[in-house]
PDB file of C-alpha atoms in Angstrom:
ATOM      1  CA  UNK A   1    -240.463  41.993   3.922  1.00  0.00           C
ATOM      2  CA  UNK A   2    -237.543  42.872   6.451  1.00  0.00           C
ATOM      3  CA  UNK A   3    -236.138  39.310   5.668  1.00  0.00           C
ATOM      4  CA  UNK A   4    -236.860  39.751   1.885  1.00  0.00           C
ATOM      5  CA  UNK A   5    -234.799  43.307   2.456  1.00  0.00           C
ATOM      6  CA  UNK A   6    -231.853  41.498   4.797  1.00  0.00           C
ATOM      7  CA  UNK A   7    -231.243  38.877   1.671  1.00  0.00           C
ATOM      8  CA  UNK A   8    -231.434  41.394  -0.999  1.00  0.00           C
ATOM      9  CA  UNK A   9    -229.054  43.658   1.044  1.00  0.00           C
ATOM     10  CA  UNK A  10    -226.511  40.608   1.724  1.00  0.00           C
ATOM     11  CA  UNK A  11    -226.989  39.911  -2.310  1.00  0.00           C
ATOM     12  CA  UNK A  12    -225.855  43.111  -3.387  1.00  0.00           C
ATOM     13  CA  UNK A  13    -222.724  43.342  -1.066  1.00  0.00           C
ATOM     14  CA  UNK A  14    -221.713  39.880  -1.909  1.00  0.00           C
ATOM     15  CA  UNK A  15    -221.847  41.367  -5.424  1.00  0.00           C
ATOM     16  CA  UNK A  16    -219.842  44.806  -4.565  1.00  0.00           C
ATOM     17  CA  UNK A  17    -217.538  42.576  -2.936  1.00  0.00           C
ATOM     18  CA  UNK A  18    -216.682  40.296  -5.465  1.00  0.00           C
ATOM     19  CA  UNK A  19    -216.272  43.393  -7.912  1.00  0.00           C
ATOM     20  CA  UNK A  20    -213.862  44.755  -5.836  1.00  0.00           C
ATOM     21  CA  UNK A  21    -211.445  42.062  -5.248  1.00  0.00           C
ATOM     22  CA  UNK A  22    -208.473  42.457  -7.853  1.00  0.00           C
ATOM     23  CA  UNK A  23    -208.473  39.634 -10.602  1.00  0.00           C
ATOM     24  CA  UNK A  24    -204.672  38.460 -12.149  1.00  0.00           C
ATOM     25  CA  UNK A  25    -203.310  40.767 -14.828  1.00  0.00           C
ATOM     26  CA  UNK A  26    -201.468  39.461 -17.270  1.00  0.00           C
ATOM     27  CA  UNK A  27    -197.914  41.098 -17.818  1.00  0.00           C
ATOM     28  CA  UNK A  28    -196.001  40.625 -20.929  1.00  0.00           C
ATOM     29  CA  UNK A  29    -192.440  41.950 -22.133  1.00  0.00           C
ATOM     30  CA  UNK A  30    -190.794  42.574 -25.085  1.00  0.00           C
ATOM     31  CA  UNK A  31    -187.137  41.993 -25.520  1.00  0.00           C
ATOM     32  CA  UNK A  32    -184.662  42.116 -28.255  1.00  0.00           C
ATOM     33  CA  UNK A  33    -182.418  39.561 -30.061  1.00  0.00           C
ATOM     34  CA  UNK A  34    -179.067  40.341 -31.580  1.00  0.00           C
ATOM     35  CA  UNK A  35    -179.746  37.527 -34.420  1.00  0.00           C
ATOM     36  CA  UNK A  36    -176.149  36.574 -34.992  1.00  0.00           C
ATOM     37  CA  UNK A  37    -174.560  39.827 -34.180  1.00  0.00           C
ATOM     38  CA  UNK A  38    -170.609  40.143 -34.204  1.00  0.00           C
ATOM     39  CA  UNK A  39    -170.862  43.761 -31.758  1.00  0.00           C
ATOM     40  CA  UNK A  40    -172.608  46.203 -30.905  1.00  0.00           C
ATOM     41  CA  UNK A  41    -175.480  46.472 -28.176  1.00  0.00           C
ATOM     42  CA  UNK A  42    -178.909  44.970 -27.967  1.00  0.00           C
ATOM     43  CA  UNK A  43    -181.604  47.469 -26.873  1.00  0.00           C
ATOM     44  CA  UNK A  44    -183.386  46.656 -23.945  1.00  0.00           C
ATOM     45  CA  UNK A  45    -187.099  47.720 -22.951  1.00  0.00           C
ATOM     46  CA  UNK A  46    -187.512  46.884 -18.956  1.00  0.00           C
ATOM     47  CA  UNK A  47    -191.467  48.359 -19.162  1.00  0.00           C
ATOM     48  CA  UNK A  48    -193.717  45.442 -17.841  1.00  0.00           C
ATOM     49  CA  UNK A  49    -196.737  45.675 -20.043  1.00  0.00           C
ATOM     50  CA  UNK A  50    -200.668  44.660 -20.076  1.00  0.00           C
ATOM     51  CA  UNK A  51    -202.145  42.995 -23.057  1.00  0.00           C
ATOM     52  CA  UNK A  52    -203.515  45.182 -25.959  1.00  0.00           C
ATOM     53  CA  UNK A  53    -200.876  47.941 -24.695  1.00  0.00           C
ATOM     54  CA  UNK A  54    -199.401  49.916 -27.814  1.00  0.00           C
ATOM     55  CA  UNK A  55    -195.385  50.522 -28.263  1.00  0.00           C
ATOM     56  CA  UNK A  56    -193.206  52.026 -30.285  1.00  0.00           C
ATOM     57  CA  UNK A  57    -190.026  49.558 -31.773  1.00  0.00           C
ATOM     58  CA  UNK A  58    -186.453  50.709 -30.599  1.00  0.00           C
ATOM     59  CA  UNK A  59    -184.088  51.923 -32.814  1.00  0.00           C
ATOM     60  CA  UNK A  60    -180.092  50.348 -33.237  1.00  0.00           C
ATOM     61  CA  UNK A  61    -179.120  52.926 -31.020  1.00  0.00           C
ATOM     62  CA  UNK A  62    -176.940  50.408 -29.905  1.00  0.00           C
ATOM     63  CA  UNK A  63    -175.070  50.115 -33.447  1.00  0.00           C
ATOM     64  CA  UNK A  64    -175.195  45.936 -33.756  1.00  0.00           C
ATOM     65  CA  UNK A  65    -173.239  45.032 -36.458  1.00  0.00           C
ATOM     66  CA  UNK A  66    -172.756  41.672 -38.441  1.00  0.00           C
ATOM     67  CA  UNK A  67    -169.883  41.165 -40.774  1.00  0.00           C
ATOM     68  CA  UNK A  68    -170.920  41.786 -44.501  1.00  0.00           C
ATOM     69  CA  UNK A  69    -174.674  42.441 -43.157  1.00  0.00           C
ATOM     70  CA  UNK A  70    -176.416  45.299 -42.358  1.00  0.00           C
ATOM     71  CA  UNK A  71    -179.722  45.936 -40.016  1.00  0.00           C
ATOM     72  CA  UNK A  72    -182.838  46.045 -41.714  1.00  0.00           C
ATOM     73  CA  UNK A  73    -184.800  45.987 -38.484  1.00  0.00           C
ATOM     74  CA  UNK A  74    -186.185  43.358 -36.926  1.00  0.00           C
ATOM     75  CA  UNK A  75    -188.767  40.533 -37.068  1.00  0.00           C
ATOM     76  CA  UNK A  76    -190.583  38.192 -34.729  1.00  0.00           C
ATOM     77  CA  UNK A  77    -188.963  35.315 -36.226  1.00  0.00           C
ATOM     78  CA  UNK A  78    -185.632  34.705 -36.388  1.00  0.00           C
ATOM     79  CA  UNK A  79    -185.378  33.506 -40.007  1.00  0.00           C
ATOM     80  CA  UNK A  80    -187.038  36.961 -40.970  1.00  0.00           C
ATOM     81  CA  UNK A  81    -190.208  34.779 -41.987  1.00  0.00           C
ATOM     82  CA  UNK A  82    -192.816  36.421 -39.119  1.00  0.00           C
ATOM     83  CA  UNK A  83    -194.021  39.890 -38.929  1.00  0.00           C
ATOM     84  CA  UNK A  84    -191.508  42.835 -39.998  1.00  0.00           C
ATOM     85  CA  UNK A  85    -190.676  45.998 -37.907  1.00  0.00           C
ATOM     86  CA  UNK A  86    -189.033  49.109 -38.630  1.00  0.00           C
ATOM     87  CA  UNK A  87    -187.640  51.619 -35.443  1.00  0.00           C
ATOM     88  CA  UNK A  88    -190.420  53.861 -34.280  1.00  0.00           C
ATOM     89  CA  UNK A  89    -193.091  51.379 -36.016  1.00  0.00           C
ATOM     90  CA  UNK A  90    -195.961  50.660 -32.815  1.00  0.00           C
ATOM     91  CA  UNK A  91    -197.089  46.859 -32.122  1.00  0.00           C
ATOM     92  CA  UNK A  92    -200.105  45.859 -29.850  1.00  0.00           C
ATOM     93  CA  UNK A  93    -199.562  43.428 -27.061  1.00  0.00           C
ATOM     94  CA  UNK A  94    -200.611  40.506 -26.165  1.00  0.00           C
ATOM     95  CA  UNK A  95    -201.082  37.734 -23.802  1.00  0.00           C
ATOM     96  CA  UNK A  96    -197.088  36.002 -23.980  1.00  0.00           C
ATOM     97  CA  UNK A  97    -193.689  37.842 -24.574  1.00  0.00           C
ATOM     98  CA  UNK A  98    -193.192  38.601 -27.508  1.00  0.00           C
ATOM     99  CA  UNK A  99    -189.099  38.898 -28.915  1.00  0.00           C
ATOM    100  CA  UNK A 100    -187.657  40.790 -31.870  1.00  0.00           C
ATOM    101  CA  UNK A 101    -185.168  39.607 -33.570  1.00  0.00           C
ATOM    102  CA  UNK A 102    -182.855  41.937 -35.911  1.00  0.00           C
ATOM    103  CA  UNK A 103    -182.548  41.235 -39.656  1.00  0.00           C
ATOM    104  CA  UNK A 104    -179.762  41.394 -41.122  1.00  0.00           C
ATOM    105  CA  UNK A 105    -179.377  42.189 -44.724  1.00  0.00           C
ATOM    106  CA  UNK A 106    -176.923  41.210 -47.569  1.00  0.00           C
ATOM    107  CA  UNK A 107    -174.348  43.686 -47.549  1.00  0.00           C
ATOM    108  CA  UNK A 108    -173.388  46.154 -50.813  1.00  0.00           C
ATOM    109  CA  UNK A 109    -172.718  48.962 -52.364  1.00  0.00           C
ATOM    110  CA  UNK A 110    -175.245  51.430 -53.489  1.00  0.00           C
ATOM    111  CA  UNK A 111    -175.105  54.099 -56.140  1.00  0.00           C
ATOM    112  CA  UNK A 112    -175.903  57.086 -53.995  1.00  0.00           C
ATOM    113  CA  UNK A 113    -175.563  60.475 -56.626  1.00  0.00           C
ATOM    114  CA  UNK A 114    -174.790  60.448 -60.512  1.00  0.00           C
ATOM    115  CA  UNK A 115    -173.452  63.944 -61.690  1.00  0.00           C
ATOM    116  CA  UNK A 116    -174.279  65.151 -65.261  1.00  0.00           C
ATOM    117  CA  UNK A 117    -173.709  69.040 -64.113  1.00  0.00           C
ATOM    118  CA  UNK A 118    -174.208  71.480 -66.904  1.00  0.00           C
ATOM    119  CA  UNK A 119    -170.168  72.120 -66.375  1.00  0.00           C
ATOM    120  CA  UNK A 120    -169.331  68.688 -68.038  1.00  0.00           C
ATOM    121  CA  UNK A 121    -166.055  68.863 -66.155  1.00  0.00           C
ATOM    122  CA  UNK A 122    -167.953  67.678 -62.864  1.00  0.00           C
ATOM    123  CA  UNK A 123    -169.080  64.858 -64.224  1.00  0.00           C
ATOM    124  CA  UNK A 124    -169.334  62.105 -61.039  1.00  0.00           C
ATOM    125  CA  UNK A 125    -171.026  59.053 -60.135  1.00  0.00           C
ATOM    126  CA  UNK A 126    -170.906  58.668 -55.776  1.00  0.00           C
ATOM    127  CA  UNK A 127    -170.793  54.996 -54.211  1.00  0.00           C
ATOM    128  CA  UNK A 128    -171.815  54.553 -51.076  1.00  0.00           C
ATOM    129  CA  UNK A 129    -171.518  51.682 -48.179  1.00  0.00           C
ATOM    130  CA  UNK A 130    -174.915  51.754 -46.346  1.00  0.00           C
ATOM    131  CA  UNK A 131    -173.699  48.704 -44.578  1.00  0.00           C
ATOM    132  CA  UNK A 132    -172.478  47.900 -40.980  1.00  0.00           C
ATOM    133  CA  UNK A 133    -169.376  45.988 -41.985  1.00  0.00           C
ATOM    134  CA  UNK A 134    -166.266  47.571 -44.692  1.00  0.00           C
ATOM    135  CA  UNK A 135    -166.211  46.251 -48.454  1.00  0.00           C
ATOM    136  CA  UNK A 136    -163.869  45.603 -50.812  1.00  0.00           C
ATOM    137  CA  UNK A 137    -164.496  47.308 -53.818  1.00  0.00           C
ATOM    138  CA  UNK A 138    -162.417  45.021 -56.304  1.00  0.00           C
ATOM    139  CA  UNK A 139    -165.158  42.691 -56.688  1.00  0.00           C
ATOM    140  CA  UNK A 140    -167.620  45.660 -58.293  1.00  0.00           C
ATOM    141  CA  UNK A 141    -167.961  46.520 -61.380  1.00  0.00           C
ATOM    142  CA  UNK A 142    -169.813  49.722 -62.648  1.00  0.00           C
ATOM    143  CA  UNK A 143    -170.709  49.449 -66.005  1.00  0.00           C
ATOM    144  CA  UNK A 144    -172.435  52.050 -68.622  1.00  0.00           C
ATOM    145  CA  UNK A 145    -174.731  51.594 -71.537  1.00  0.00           C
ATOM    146  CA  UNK A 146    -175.353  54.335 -73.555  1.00  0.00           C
ATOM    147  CA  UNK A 147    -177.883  55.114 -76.210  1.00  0.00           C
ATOM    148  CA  UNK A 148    -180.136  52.777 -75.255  1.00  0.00           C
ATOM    149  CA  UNK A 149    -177.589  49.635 -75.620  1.00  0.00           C
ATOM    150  CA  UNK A 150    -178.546  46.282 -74.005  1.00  0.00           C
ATOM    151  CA  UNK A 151    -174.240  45.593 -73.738  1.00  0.00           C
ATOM    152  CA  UNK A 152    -172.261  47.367 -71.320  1.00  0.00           C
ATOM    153  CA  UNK A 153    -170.298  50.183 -73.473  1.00  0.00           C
ATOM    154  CA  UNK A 154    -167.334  50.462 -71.047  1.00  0.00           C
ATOM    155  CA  UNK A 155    -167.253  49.073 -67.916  1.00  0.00           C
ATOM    156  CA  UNK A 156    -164.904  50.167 -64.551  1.00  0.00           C
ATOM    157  CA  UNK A 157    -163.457  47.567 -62.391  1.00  0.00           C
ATOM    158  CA  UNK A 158    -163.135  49.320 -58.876  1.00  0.00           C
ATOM    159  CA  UNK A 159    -159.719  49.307 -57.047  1.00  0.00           C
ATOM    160  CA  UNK A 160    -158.651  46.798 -54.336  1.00  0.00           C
ATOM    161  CA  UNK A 161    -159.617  48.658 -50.825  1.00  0.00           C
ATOM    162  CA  UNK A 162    -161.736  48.107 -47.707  1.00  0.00           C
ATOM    163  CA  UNK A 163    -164.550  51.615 -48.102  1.00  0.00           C
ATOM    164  CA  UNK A 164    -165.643  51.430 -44.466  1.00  0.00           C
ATOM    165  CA  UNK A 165    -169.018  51.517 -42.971  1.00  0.00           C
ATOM    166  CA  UNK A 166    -171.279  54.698 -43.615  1.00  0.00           C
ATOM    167  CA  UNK A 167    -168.135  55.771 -46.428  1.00  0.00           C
ATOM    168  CA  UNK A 168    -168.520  58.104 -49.697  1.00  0.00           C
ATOM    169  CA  UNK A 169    -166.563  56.514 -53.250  1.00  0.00           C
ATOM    170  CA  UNK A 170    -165.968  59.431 -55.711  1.00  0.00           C
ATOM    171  CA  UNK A 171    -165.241  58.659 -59.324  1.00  0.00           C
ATOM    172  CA  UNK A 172    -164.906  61.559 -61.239  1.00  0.00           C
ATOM    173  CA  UNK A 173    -163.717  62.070 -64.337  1.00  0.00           C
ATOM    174  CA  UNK A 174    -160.210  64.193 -64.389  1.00  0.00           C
ATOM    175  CA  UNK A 175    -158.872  66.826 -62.273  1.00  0.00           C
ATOM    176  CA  UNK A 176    -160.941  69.626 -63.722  1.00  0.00           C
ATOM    177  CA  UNK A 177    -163.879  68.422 -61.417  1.00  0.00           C
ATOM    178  CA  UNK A 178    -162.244  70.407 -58.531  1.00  0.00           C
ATOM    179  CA  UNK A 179    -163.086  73.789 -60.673  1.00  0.00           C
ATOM    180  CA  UNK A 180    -166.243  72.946 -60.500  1.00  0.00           C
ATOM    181  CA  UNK A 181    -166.588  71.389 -57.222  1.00  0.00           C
ATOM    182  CA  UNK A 182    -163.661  72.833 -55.199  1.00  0.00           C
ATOM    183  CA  UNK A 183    -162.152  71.684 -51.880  1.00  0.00           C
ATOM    184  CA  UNK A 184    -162.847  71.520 -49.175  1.00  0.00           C
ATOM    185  CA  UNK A 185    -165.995  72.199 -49.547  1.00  0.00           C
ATOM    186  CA  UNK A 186    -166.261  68.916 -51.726  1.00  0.00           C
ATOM    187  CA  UNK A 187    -164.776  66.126 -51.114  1.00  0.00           C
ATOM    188  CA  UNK A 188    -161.706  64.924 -53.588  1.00  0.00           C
ATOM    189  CA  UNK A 189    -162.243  62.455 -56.188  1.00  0.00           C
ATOM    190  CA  UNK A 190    -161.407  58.669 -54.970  1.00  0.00           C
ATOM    191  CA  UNK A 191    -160.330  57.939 -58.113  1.00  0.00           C
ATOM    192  CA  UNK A 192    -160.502  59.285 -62.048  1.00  0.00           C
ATOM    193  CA  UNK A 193    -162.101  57.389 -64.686  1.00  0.00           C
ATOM    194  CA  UNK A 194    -163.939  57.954 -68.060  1.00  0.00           C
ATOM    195  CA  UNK A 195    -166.289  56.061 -66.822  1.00  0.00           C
ATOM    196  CA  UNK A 196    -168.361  59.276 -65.872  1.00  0.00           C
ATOM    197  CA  UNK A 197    -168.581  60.353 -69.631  1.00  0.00           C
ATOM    198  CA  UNK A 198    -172.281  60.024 -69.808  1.00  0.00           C
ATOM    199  CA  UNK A 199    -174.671  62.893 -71.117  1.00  0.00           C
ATOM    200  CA  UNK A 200    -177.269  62.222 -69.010  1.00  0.00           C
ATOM    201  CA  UNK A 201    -179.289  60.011 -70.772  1.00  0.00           C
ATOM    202  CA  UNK A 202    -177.652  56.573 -70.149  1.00  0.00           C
ATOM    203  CA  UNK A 203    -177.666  53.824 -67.720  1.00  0.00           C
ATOM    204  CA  UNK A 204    -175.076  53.288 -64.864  1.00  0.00           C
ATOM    205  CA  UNK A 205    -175.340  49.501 -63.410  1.00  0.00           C
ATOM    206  CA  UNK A 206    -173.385  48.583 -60.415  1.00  0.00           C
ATOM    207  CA  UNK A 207    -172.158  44.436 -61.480  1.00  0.00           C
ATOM    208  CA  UNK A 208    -170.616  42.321 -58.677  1.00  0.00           C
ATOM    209  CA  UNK A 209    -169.442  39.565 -61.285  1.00  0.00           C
ATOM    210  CA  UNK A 210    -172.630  37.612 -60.957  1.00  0.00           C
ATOM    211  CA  UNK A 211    -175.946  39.854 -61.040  1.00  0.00           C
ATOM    212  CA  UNK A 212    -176.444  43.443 -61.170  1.00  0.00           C
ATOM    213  CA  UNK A 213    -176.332  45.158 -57.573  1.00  0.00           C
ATOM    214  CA  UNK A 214    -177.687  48.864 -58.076  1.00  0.00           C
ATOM    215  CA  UNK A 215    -179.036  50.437 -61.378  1.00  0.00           C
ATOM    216  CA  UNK A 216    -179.749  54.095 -62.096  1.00  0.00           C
ATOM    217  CA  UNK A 217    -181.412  54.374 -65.255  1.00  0.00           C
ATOM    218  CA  UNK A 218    -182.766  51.764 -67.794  1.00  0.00           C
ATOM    219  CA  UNK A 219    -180.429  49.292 -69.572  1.00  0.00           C
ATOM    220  CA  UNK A 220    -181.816  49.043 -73.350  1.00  0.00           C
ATOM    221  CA  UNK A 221    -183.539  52.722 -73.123  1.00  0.00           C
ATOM    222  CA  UNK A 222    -182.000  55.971 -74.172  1.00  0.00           C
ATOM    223  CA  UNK A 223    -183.252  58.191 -71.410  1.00  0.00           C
ATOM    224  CA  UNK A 224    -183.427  61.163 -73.684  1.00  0.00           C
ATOM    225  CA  UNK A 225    -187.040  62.498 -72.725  1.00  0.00           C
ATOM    226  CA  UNK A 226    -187.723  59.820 -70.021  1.00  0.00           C
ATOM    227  CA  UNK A 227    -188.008  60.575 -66.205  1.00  0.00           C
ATOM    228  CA  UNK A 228    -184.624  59.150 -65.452  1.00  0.00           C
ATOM    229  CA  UNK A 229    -183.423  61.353 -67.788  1.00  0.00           C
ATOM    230  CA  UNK A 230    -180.288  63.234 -65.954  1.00  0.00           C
ATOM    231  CA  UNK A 231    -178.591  65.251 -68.684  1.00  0.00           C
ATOM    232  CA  UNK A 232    -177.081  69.124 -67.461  1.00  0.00           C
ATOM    233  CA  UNK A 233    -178.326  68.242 -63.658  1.00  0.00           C
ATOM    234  CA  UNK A 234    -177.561  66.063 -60.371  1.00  0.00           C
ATOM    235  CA  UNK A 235    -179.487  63.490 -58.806  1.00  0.00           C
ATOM    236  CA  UNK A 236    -179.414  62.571 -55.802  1.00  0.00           C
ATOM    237  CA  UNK A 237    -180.277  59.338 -53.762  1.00  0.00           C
ATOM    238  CA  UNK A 238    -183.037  59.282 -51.052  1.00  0.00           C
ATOM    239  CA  UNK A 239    -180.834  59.044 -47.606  1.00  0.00           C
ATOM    240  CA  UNK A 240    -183.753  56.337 -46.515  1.00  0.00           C
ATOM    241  CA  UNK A 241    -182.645  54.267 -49.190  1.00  0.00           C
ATOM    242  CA  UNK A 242    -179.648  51.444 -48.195  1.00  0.00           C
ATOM    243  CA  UNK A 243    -180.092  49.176 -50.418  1.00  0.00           C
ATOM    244  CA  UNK A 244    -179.785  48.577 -54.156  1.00  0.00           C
ATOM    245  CA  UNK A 245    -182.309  47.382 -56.566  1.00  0.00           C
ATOM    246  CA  UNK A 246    -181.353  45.795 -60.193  1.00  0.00           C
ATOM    247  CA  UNK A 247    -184.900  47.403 -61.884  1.00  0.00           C
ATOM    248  CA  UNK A 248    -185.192  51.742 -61.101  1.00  0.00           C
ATOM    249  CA  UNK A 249    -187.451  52.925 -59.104  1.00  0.00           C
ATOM    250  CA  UNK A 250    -187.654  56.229 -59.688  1.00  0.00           C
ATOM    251  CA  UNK A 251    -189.018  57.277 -56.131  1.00  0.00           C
ATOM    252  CA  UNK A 252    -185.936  57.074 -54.434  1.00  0.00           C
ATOM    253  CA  UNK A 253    -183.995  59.874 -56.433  1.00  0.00           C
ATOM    254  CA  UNK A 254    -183.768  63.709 -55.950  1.00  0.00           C
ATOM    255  CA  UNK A 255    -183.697  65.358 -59.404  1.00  0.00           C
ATOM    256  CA  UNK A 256    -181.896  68.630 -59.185  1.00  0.00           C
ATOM    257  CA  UNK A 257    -182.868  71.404 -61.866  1.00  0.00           C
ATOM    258  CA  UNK A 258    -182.065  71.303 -65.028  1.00  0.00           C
ATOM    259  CA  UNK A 259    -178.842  73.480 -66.306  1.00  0.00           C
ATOM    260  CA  UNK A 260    -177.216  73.475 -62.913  1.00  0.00           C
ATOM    261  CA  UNK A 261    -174.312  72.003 -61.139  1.00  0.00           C
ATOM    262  CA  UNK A 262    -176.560  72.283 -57.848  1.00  0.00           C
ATOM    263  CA  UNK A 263    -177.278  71.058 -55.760  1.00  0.00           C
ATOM    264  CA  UNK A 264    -174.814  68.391 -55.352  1.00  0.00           C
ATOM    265  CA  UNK A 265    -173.020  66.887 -52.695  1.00  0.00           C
ATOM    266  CA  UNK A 266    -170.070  64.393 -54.087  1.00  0.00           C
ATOM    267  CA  UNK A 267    -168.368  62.643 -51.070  1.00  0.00           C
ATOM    268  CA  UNK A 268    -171.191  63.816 -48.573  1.00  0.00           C
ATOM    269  CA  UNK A 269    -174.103  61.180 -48.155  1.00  0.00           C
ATOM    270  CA  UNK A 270    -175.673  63.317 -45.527  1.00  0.00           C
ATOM    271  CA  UNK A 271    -175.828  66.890 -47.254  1.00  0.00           C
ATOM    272  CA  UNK A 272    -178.611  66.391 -49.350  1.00  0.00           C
TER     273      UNK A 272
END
């Protein structure tokens, strides 16, 4: 029995020992890949992490830019064909490094407000560059169709200038739009056109000579009655929203109320 007791004993701190002895743990990083930048600063992440750890995506705090590009987040790929991740989106570790590479998308305009205020003399459609790099406007196009027409009924070639980064384009439709929208509380009108004479219930499309860019509203549909319908009211784009889309979604527009100039925000992305 005592030797019985003496090996059983030995056993079982043999066991504790080998419990206790630290195994290898495997340590994985994450880093970040500028994908073709032209500036800016690649976020770094120096944490040392386990497997099955959860963390949160950086942001572009770092503002990488790529001529005639802008970030779209990144992917674990570098031709954008692995797994997608937006900032503040959480991924689960594993057992090798993993790298994110940023994607960069096409740049262009977007149509960020169209004005149909019950004043008719504020009549505006807003462009906006959501993209990292400047962009000529001359090779844009904004076209209208009204009454349901499948042709453009006028059409608006923009002028030859560079709208920078993050920059408002007002087109309003005569001088009279300051009485309605004074300075300089609003912004002034880029330019004037006739181009804004719409009574809320036609299409705007954004053309850049070969395919349609940005839509609001439905080409071949007089809105009269439909949920796109804009007539005696502002709407407003989502500020999520960066790029353009040739088919409406109607989820990424603010409706204001009906028979109001308000709210509105013409040359001021960020007010709504």
């Amino acid at each position: 029995m005592k030797l019985f007791s003496i090996i059983a004993i030995a056993a079982a701190c043999s066991a504790f020992l080998a419990c206790s002895i630290p195994t290898d743990v495997n340590i994985c990083q994450v880093s970040y890949n500028g994908n073709g930048r032209s500036g800016g600063t690649v976020p770094t992440d120096p944490v040392e992490y386990t497997s099955s750890q959860i963390i949160s995506i950086l942001d572009n705090s770092g503002h990488l830019e790529c001529p005639e590009y802008s970030f779209g987040g990144w992917n674990t790929s570098s031709d954008g064909s692995g797994t997608s991740y937006q900032p503040g989106d959480t991924l689960e570790t594993a057992f090798d490094d993993i790298t994110l590479f940023a994607v960069w998308l096409p740049a262009s305009l977007i149509i960020s407000e169209v004005g149909d205020p019950l004043q008719s003399e504020g009549r505006f459609i807003e462009l906006y560059n959501s993209t990292s790099a400047s962009v000529n406007l001359s090779t844009y196009v904004l076209r209208l169709y009204i009454n349901g027409s499948t042709e453009p009924s006028s059409s608006f070639t923009l002028p030859d200038i560079n709208l920078p980064s993050g920059v408002t384009f007002v087109i309003a439709r005569d001088s009279t739009f300051s009485g309605v929208y004074p300075e300089p509380e609003y912004k002034i009108p880029d330019i004037f056109s006739t181009i804004t004479e719409s009574n809320g219930d036609d299409a705007y499309e954004l053309y850049d000579g070969s395919k349609t860019v940005d839509l609001y509203g439905v080409k071949g549909e007089d809105g009269t009655g439909k949920v796109w319908e804009f007539t005696d009211r502002v709407v407003q784009r989502n500020l999520s929203v960066i790029l353009g889309t040739d088919q409406l979604d109607i989820s990424e527009w603010i409706k204001g109320p009906e028979d109001s100039d308000l709210p509105a925000s013409p040359g001021s992305r960020f007010s709504n």
